[in-house]
Coordinates of C-alpha atoms and ligand atoms in Angstrom, one line a residue:
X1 CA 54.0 104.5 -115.1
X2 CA 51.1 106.6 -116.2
X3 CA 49.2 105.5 -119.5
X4 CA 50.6 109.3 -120.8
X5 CA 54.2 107.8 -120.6
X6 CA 53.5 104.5 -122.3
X7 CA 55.3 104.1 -125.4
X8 CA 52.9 104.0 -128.3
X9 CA 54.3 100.5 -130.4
X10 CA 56.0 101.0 -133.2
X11 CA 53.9 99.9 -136.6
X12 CA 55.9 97.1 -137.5
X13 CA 55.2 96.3 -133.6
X14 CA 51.6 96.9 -134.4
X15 CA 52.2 94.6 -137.1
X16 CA 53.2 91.5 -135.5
X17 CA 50.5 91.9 -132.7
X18 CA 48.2 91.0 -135.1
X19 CA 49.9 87.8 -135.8
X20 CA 49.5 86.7 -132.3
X21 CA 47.3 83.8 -132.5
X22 CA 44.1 84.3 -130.5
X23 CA 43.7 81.7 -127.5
X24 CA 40.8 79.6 -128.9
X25 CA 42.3 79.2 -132.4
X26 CA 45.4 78.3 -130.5
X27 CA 43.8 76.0 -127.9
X28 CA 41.8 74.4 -131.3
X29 CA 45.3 73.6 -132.5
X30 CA 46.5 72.0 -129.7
X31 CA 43.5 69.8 -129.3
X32 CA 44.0 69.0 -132.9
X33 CA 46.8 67.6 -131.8
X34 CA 46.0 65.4 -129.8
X35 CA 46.8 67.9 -126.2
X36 CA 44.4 67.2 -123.3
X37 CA 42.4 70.9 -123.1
X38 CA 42.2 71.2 -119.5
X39 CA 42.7 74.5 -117.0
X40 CA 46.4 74.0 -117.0
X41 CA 46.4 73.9 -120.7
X42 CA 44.5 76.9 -120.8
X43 CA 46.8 79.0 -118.9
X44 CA 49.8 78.2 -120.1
X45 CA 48.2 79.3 -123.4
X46 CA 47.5 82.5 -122.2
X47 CA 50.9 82.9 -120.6
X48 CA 52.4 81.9 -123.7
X49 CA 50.9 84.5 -126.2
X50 CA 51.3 86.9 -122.9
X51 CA 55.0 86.5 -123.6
X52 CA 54.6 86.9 -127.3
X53 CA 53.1 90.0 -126.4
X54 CA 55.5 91.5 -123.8
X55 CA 58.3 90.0 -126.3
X56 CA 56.6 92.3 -129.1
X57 CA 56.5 95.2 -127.5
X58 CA 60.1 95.0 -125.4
X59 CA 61.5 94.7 -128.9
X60 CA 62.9 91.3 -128.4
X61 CA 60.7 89.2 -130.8
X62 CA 60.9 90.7 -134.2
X63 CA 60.5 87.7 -136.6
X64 CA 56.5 86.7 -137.9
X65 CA 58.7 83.1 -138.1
X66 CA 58.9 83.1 -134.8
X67 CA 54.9 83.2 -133.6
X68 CA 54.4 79.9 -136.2
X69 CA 53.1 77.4 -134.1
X70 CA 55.6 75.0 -134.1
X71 CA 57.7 77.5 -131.8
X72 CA 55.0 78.3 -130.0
X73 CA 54.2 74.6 -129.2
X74 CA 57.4 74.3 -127.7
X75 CA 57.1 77.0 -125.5
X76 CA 53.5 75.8 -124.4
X77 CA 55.2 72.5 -123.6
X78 CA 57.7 74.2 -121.3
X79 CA 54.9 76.3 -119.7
X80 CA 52.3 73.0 -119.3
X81 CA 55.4 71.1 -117.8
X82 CA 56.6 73.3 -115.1
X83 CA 53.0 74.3 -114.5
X84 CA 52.2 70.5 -114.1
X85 CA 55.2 68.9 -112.3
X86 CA 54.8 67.9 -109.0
X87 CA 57.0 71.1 -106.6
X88 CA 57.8 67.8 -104.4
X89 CA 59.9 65.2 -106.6
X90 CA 62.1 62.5 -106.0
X91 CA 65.9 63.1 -106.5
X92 CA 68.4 61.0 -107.0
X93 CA 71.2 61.1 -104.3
X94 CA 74.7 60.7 -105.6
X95 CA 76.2 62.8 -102.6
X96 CA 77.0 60.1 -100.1
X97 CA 75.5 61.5 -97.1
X98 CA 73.0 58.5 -96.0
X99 CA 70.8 60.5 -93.6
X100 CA 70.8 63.7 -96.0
X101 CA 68.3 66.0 -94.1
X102 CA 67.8 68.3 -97.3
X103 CA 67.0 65.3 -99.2
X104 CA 64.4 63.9 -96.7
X105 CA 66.7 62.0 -94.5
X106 CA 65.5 57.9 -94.3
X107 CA 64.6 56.3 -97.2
X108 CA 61.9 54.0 -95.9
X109 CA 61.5 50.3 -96.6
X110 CA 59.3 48.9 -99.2
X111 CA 57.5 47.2 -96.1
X112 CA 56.5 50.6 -94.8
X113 CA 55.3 51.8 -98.2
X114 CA 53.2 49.3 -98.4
X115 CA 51.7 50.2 -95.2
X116 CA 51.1 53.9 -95.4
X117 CA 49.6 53.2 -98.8
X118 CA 47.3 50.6 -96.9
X119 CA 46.3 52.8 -94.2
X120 CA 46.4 56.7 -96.1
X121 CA 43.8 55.4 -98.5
X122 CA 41.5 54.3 -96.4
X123 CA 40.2 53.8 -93.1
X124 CA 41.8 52.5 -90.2
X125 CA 42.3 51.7 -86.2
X126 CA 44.2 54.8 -85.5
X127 CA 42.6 55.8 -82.5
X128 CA 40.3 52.8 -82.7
X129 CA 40.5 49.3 -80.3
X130 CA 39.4 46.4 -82.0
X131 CA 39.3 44.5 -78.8
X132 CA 37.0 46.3 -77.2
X133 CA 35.2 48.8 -79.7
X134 CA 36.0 51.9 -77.9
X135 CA 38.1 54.6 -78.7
X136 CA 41.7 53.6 -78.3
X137 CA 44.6 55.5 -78.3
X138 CA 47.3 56.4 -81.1
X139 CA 50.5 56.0 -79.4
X140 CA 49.2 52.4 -78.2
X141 CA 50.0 51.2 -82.4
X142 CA 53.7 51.2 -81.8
X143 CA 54.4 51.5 -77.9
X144 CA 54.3 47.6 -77.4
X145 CA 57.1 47.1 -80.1
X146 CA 59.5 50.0 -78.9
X147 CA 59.3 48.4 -75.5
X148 CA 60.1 44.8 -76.8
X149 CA 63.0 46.4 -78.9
X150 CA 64.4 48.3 -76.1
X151 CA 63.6 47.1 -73.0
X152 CA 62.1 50.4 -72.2
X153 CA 58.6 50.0 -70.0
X154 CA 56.6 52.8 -72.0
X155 CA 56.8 55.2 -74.6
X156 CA 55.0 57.5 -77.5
X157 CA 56.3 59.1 -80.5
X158 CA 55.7 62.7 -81.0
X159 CA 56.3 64.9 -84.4
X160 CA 60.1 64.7 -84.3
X161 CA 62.9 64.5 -81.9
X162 CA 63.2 68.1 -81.5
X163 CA 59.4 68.1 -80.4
X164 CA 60.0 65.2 -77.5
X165 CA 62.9 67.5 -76.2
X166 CA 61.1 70.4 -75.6
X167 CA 57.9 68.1 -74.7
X168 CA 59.7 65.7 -72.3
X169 CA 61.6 69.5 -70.3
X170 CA 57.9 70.9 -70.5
X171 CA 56.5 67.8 -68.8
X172 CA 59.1 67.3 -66.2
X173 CA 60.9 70.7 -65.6
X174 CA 58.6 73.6 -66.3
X175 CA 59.5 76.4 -64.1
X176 CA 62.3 74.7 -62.3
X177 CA 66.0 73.7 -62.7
X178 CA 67.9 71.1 -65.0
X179 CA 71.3 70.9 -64.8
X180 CA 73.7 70.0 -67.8
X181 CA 77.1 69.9 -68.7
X182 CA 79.0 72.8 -70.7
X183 CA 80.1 70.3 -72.9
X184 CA 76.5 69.2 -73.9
X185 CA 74.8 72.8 -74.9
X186 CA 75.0 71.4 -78.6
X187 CA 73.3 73.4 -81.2
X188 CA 71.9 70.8 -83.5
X189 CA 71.7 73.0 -86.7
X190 CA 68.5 74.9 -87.9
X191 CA 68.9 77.0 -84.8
X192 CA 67.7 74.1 -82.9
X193 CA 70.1 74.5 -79.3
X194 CA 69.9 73.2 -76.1
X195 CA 69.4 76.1 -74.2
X196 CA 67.0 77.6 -76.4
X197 CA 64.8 74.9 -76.3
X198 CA 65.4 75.1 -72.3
X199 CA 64.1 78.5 -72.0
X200 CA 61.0 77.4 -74.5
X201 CA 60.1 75.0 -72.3
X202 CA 59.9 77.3 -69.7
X203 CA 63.0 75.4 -67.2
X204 CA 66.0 77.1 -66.0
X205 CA 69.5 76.0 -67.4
X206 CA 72.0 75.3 -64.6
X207 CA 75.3 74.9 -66.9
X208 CA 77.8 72.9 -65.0
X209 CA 81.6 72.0 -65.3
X210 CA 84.2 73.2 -67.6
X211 CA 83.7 73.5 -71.8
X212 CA 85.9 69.8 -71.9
X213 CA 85.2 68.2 -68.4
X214 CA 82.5 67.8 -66.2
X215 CA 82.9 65.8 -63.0
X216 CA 80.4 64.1 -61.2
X217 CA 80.9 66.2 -58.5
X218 CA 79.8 69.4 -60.4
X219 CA 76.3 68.1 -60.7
X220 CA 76.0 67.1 -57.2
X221 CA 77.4 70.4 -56.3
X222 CA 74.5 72.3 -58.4
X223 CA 71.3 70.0 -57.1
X224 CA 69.0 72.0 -55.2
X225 CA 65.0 72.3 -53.6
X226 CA 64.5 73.5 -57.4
X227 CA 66.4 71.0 -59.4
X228 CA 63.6 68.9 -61.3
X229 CA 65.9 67.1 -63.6
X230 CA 69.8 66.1 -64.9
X231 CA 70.0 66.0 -68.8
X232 CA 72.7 64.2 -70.4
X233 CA 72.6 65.6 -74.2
X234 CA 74.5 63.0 -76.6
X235 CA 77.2 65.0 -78.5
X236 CA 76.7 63.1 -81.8
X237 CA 77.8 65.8 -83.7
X238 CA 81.2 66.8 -83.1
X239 CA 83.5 65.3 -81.2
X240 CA 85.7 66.5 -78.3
X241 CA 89.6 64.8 -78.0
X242 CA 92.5 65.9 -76.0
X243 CA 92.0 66.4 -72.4
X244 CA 88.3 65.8 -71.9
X245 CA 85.9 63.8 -69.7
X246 CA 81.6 63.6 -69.4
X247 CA 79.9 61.5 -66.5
X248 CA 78.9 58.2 -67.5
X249 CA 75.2 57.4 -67.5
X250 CA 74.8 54.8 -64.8
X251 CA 77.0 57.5 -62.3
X252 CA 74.3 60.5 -63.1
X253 CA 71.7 57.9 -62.3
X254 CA 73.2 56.9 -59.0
X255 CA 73.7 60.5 -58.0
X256 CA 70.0 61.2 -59.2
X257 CA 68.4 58.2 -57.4
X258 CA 70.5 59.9 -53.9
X259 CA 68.2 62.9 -54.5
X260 CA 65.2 61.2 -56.0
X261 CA 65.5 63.0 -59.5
X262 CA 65.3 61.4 -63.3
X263 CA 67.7 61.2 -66.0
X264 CA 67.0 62.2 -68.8
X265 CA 69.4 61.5 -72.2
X266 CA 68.9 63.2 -75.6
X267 CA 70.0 60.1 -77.9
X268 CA 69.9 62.4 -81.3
X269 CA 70.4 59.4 -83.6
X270 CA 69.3 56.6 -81.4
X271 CA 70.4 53.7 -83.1
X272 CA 68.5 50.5 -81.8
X273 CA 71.1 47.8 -83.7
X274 CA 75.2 48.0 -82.8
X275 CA 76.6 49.2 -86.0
X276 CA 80.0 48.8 -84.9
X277 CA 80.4 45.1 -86.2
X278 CA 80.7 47.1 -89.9
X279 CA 83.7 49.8 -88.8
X280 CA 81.4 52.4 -87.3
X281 CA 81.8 53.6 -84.5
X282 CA 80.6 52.4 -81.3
X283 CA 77.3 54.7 -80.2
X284 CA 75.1 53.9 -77.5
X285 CA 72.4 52.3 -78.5
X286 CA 68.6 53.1 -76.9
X287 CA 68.5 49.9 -75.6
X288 CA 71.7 50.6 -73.7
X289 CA 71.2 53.8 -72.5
X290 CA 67.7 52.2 -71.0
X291 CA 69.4 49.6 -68.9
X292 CA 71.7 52.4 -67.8
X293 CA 68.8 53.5 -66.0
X294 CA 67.9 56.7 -68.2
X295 CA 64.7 57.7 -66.8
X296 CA 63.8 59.3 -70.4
X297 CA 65.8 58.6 -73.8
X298 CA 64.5 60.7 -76.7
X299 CA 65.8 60.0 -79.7
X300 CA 64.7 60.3 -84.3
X301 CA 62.7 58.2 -86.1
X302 CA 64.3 59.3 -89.4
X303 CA 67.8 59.1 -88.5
X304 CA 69.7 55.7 -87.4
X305 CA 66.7 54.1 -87.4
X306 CA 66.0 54.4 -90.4
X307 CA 62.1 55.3 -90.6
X308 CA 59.7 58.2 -91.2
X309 CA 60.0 61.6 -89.3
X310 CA 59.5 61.1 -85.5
X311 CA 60.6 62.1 -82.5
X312 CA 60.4 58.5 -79.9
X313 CA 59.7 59.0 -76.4
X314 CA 60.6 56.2 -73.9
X315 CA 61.3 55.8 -70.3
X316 CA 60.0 54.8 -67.1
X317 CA 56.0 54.1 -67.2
X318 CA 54.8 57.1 -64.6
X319 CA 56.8 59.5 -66.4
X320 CA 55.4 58.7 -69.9
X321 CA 52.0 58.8 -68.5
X322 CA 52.5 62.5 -67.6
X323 CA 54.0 63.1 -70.8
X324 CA 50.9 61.7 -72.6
X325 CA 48.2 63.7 -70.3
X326 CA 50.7 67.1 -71.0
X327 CA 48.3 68.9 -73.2
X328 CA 50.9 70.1 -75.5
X329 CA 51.6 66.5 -76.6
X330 CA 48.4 67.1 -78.6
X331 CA 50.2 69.6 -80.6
X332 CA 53.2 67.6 -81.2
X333 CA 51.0 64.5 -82.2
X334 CA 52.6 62.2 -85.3
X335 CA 50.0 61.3 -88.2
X336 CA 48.5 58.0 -89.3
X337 CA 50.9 57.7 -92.4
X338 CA 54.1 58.1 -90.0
X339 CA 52.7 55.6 -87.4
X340 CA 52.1 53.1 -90.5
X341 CA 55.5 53.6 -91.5
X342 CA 57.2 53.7 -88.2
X343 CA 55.5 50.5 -87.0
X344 CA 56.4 48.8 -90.4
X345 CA 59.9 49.8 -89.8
X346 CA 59.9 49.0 -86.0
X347 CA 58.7 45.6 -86.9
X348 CA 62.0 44.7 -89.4
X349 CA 64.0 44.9 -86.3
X350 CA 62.9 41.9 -84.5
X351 CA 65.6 39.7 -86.6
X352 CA 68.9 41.4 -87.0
X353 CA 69.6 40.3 -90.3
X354 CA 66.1 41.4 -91.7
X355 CA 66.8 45.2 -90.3
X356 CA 70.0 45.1 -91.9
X357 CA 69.1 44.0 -95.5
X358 CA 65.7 45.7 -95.7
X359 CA 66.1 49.0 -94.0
X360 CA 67.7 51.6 -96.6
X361 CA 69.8 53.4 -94.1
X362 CA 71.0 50.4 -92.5
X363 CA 71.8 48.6 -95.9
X364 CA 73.5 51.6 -97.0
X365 CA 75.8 52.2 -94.0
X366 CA 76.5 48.3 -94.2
X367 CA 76.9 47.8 -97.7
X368 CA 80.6 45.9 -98.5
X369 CA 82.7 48.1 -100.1
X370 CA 83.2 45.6 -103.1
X371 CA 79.6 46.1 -103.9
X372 CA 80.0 49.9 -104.2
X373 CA 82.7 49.3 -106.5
X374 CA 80.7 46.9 -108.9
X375 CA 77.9 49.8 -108.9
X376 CA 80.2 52.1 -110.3
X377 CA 81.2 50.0 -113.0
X378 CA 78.1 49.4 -114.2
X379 CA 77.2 53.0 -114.5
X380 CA 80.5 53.7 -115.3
X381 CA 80.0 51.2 -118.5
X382 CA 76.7 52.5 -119.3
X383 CA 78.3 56.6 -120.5
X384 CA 81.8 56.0 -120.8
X385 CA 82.0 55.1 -124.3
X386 CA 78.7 57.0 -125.3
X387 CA 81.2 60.4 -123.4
X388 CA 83.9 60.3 -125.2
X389 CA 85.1 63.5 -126.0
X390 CA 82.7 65.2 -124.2
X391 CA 83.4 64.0 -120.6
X392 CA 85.8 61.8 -119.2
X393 CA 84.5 59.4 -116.8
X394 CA 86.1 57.8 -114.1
X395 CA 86.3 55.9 -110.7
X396 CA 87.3 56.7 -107.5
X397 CA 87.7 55.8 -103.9
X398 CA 86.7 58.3 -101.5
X399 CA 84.8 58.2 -98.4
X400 CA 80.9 58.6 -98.0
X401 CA 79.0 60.5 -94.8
X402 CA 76.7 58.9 -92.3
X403 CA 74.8 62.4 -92.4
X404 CA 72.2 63.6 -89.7
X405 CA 74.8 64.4 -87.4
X406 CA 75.8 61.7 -86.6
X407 CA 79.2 59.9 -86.3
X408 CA 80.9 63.4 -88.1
X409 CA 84.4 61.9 -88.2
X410 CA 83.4 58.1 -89.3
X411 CA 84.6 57.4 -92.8
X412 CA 82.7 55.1 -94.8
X413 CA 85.4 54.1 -98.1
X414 CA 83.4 54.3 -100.9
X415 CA 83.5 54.0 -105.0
X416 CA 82.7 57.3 -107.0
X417 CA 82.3 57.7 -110.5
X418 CA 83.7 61.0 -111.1
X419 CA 82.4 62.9 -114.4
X420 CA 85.4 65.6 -115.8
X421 CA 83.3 67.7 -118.4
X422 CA 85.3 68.7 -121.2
X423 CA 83.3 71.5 -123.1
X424 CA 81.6 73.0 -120.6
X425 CA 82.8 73.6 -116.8
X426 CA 81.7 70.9 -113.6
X427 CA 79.6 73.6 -112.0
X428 CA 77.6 73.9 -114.7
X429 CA 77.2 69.9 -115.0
X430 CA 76.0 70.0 -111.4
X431 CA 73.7 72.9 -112.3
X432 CA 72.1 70.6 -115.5
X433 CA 71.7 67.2 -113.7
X434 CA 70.3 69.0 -110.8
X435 CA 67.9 70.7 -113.1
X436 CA 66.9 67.5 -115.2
X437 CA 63.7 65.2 -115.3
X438 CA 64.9 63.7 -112.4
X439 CA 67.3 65.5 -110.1
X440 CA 70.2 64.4 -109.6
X441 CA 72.1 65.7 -106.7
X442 CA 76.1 64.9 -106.2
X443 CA 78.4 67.3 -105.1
X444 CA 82.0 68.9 -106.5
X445 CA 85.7 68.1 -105.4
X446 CA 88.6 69.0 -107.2
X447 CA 86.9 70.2 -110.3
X448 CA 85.2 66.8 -110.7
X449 CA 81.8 65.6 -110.5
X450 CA 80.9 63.2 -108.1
X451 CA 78.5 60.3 -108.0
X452 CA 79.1 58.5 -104.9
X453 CA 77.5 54.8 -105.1
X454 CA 76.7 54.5 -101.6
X455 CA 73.3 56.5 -101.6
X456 CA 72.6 55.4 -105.4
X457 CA 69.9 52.3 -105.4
X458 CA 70.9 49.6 -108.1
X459 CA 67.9 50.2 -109.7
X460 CA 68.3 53.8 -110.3
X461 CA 71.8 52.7 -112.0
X462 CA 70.1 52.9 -115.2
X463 CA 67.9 55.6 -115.1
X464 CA 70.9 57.7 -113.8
X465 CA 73.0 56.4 -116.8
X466 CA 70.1 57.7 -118.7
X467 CA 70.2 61.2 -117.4
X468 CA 73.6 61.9 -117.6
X469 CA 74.0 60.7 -121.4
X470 CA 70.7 63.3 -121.8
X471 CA 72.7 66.2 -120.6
X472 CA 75.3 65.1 -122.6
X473 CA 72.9 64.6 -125.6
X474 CA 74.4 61.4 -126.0
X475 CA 71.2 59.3 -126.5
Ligands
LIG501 C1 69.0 65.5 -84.8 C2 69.0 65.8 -83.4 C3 67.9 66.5 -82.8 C4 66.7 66.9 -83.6 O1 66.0 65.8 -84.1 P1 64.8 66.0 -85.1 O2 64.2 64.7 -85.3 O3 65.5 66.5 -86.4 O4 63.9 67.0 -84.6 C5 67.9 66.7 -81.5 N1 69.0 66.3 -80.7 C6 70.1 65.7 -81.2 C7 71.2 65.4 -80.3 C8 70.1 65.4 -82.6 O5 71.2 64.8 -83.1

């Protein structure tokens, strides 16, 4: 618009512009108050009486009452806040889904914590040898423990799992051919496929067998001069029934040693512990598919395992060691904090019961269902009485998620406590706790609310009580 067509304000518009308080007398008044006067303070002054302005002159703000400070003040206070929260915030997790890769997958032990705290705020060995006082090499931090733990005889952990993929087919198939069954070009989600990350990493895809069965016979039929690899790719997430067949591991590595070529197998979740002994189902674990003979097993660090985001490289030692002089492994590389966190986590496992009670995602998966229960009667006593006549609160079973893609069709029985609003709907109950202090995230069935126990800590019972009787404005 040119300044010709600008609407000259009306007088009472004129009027109330001058009743704008200036920034500094404002600013005064909030130091008078007690308000720390800093940059962000300043600013969200400014945007403040900005909006007074625009308000003014739109027609929408028509009241002197309304510029008195103590409205204006409350504005501020909205401005400062969502000028000064943290964008990155912990949310609480009420949906169920234990490896919930929107909410940031693992939640890692306090052990690990501790560590990243030890080594992110300060100096450290990362790339340092103690022994010797030389430079020493990153990957050497955690490579020791993986190998214990798996029975693997090297290894190295790049930025995530999808980054050892396309690393591990650089390293060992550029330019040439890896076969793989039909029933194994999985897309992982987030555009993340097999075949895509084939033709990244520069190999050609030889797709073999049928969509449901692949014979051993169909890989040996497809190895030529220019085969350079066969990939088994786990299929963690979905499952294939009816009339249906893969090649076992230890046959693909008989048929590859005949032709001197390596296995490699794409784990996806690459669980080091059995969790079958608590109802889930039985998954390979790494240390399994090692002493199946997998030449390479890449596998999360965020997912089954239950640490920080990683990708984990192991396999036979000549094949690592071209994996680690493979110049892109420098671009994939993992940072101090995840190796502190990763190696704290890795160390839990060396006693069963240890990994079990002090690794979040394995506690979770392995939590009794009698415990669940008792968590939702706690919270469930904390708002029910506090809700009455404004939502009814209740429990129920249902079934929680393993999440990450992995084990899709494994149900989990859970407790929920389910919240039925009764003046306002249950989307737009999800839409305030979502938008409170803390977030809190759960998810919608049958016109109920959901707070699944499972992914809810026992110490954020309280807080979540807390934040529900807020929305509520029952405290
Ligand atoms: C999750 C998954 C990936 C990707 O792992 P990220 O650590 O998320 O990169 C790759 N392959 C399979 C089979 C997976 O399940």
């Amino acid at each position: 618009m040119t300044s010709k067509t600008k609407k000259v304000p009306s007088a009472a518009a004129q009027k109330l512009l001058r009743e704008i308080p200036k920034v500094d007398e404002f600013l005064g008044w909030l130091e008078e108050q007690g308000h720390d006067i800093g940059h962000q303070a300043k600013i969200s002054v400014r945007e403040v009486l900005d909006h007074c302005r625009e308000a003014i002159l739109a027609g929408r703000l028509t009241a002197k009452k309304e510029l008195g400070l103590a409205g204006l003040h409350r504005l501020f206070q909205d401005r400062f806040k969502a000028r000064t929260a943290p964008n990155f915030c912990g949310v609480i997790n009420g949906t169920g889904v234990v490896i919930h890769t929107n909410l940031g997958r693992s939640v890692l032990p306090d052990e690990a914590m501790a560590m990243i705290a030890r080594v992110g705020g300060g100096y450290s060995n990362l790339e340092f040898d103690l022994n010797t006082g030389k430079r020493g090499s990153r990957y050497s931090l955690v490579e020791e423990i993986l190998c214990e733990l798996t029975g693997a005889e090297a290894g190295l952990v790049v930025n995530n799992n999808a980054a050892a993929v396309l690393l591990c087919l650089d390293t060992l198939a550029k330019g040439r051919e890896v076969i793989v069954s039909r029933g194994q070009l999985v897309e992982i989600g987030g555009s993340f496929r097999i075949p895509d990350v084939m033709t990244r990493s520069g190999a050609t895809l030889v797709e073999v067998g049928a969509t449901n069965r692949t014979h051993l016979r169909d890989y040996e039929g497809a190895i030529t001069a220019e085969t350079a690899l066969l990939l088994k790719v786990h299929t963690s997430n979905y499952r294939m029934i009816g009339f249906c067949s893969e090649v076992p591991l230890p046959e693909m590595v008989e048929l590859a040693a005949r032709h001197d070529l390596p296995v490699m197998e794409g784990l996806g979740s690459g669980s080091l512990l059995d969790l079958s002994r608590f109802g889930l189902m039985k998954e390979p674990t790494v240390g399994e598919v090692v002493k199946a003979g997998a030449d390479v097993v890449t596998f999360s660090g965020d997912k089954l395992l239950g640490g920080p985001q990683a990708g984990i490289i192991l396999g036979r030692r000549e094949i690592i060691d071209r994996i680690k002089s493979n110049p892109m492994t420098r671009a994939l590389r993992i940072d101090k904090f995840t190796l502190a966190g990763l190696e704290a986590v890795l160390r839990l496992y060396y006693d069963e019961e240890v990994a079990l009670a002090k690794i979040p995602t394995l506690a979770m998966l392995s939590v009794p269902k009698e415990l669940l229960a008792a968590r939702a009667r706690r919270l469930s006593r904390r708002i029910k009485k506090a809700l009455a006549g404004s939502c009814r609160v209740t429990m129920l079973k249902t079934d929680s998620r393993v999440g990450g893609g992995a084990m899709p069709e494994q149900d989990l029985p859970t407790t929920a406590v389910a919240l039925q609003p009764e003046n306002i709907s249950v989307n737009e109950l999800e839409e305030l706790l979502r938008k409170g202090e803390v977030p809190v995230i759960g998810r919608i069935e049958n016109d109920l609310f959901l707070l699944d126990m499972r992914t809810v800590a026992d110490r954020e019972i309280v807080p979540l009580a807390d934040l529900i009787l807020q929305v509520f404005g029952a405290v």
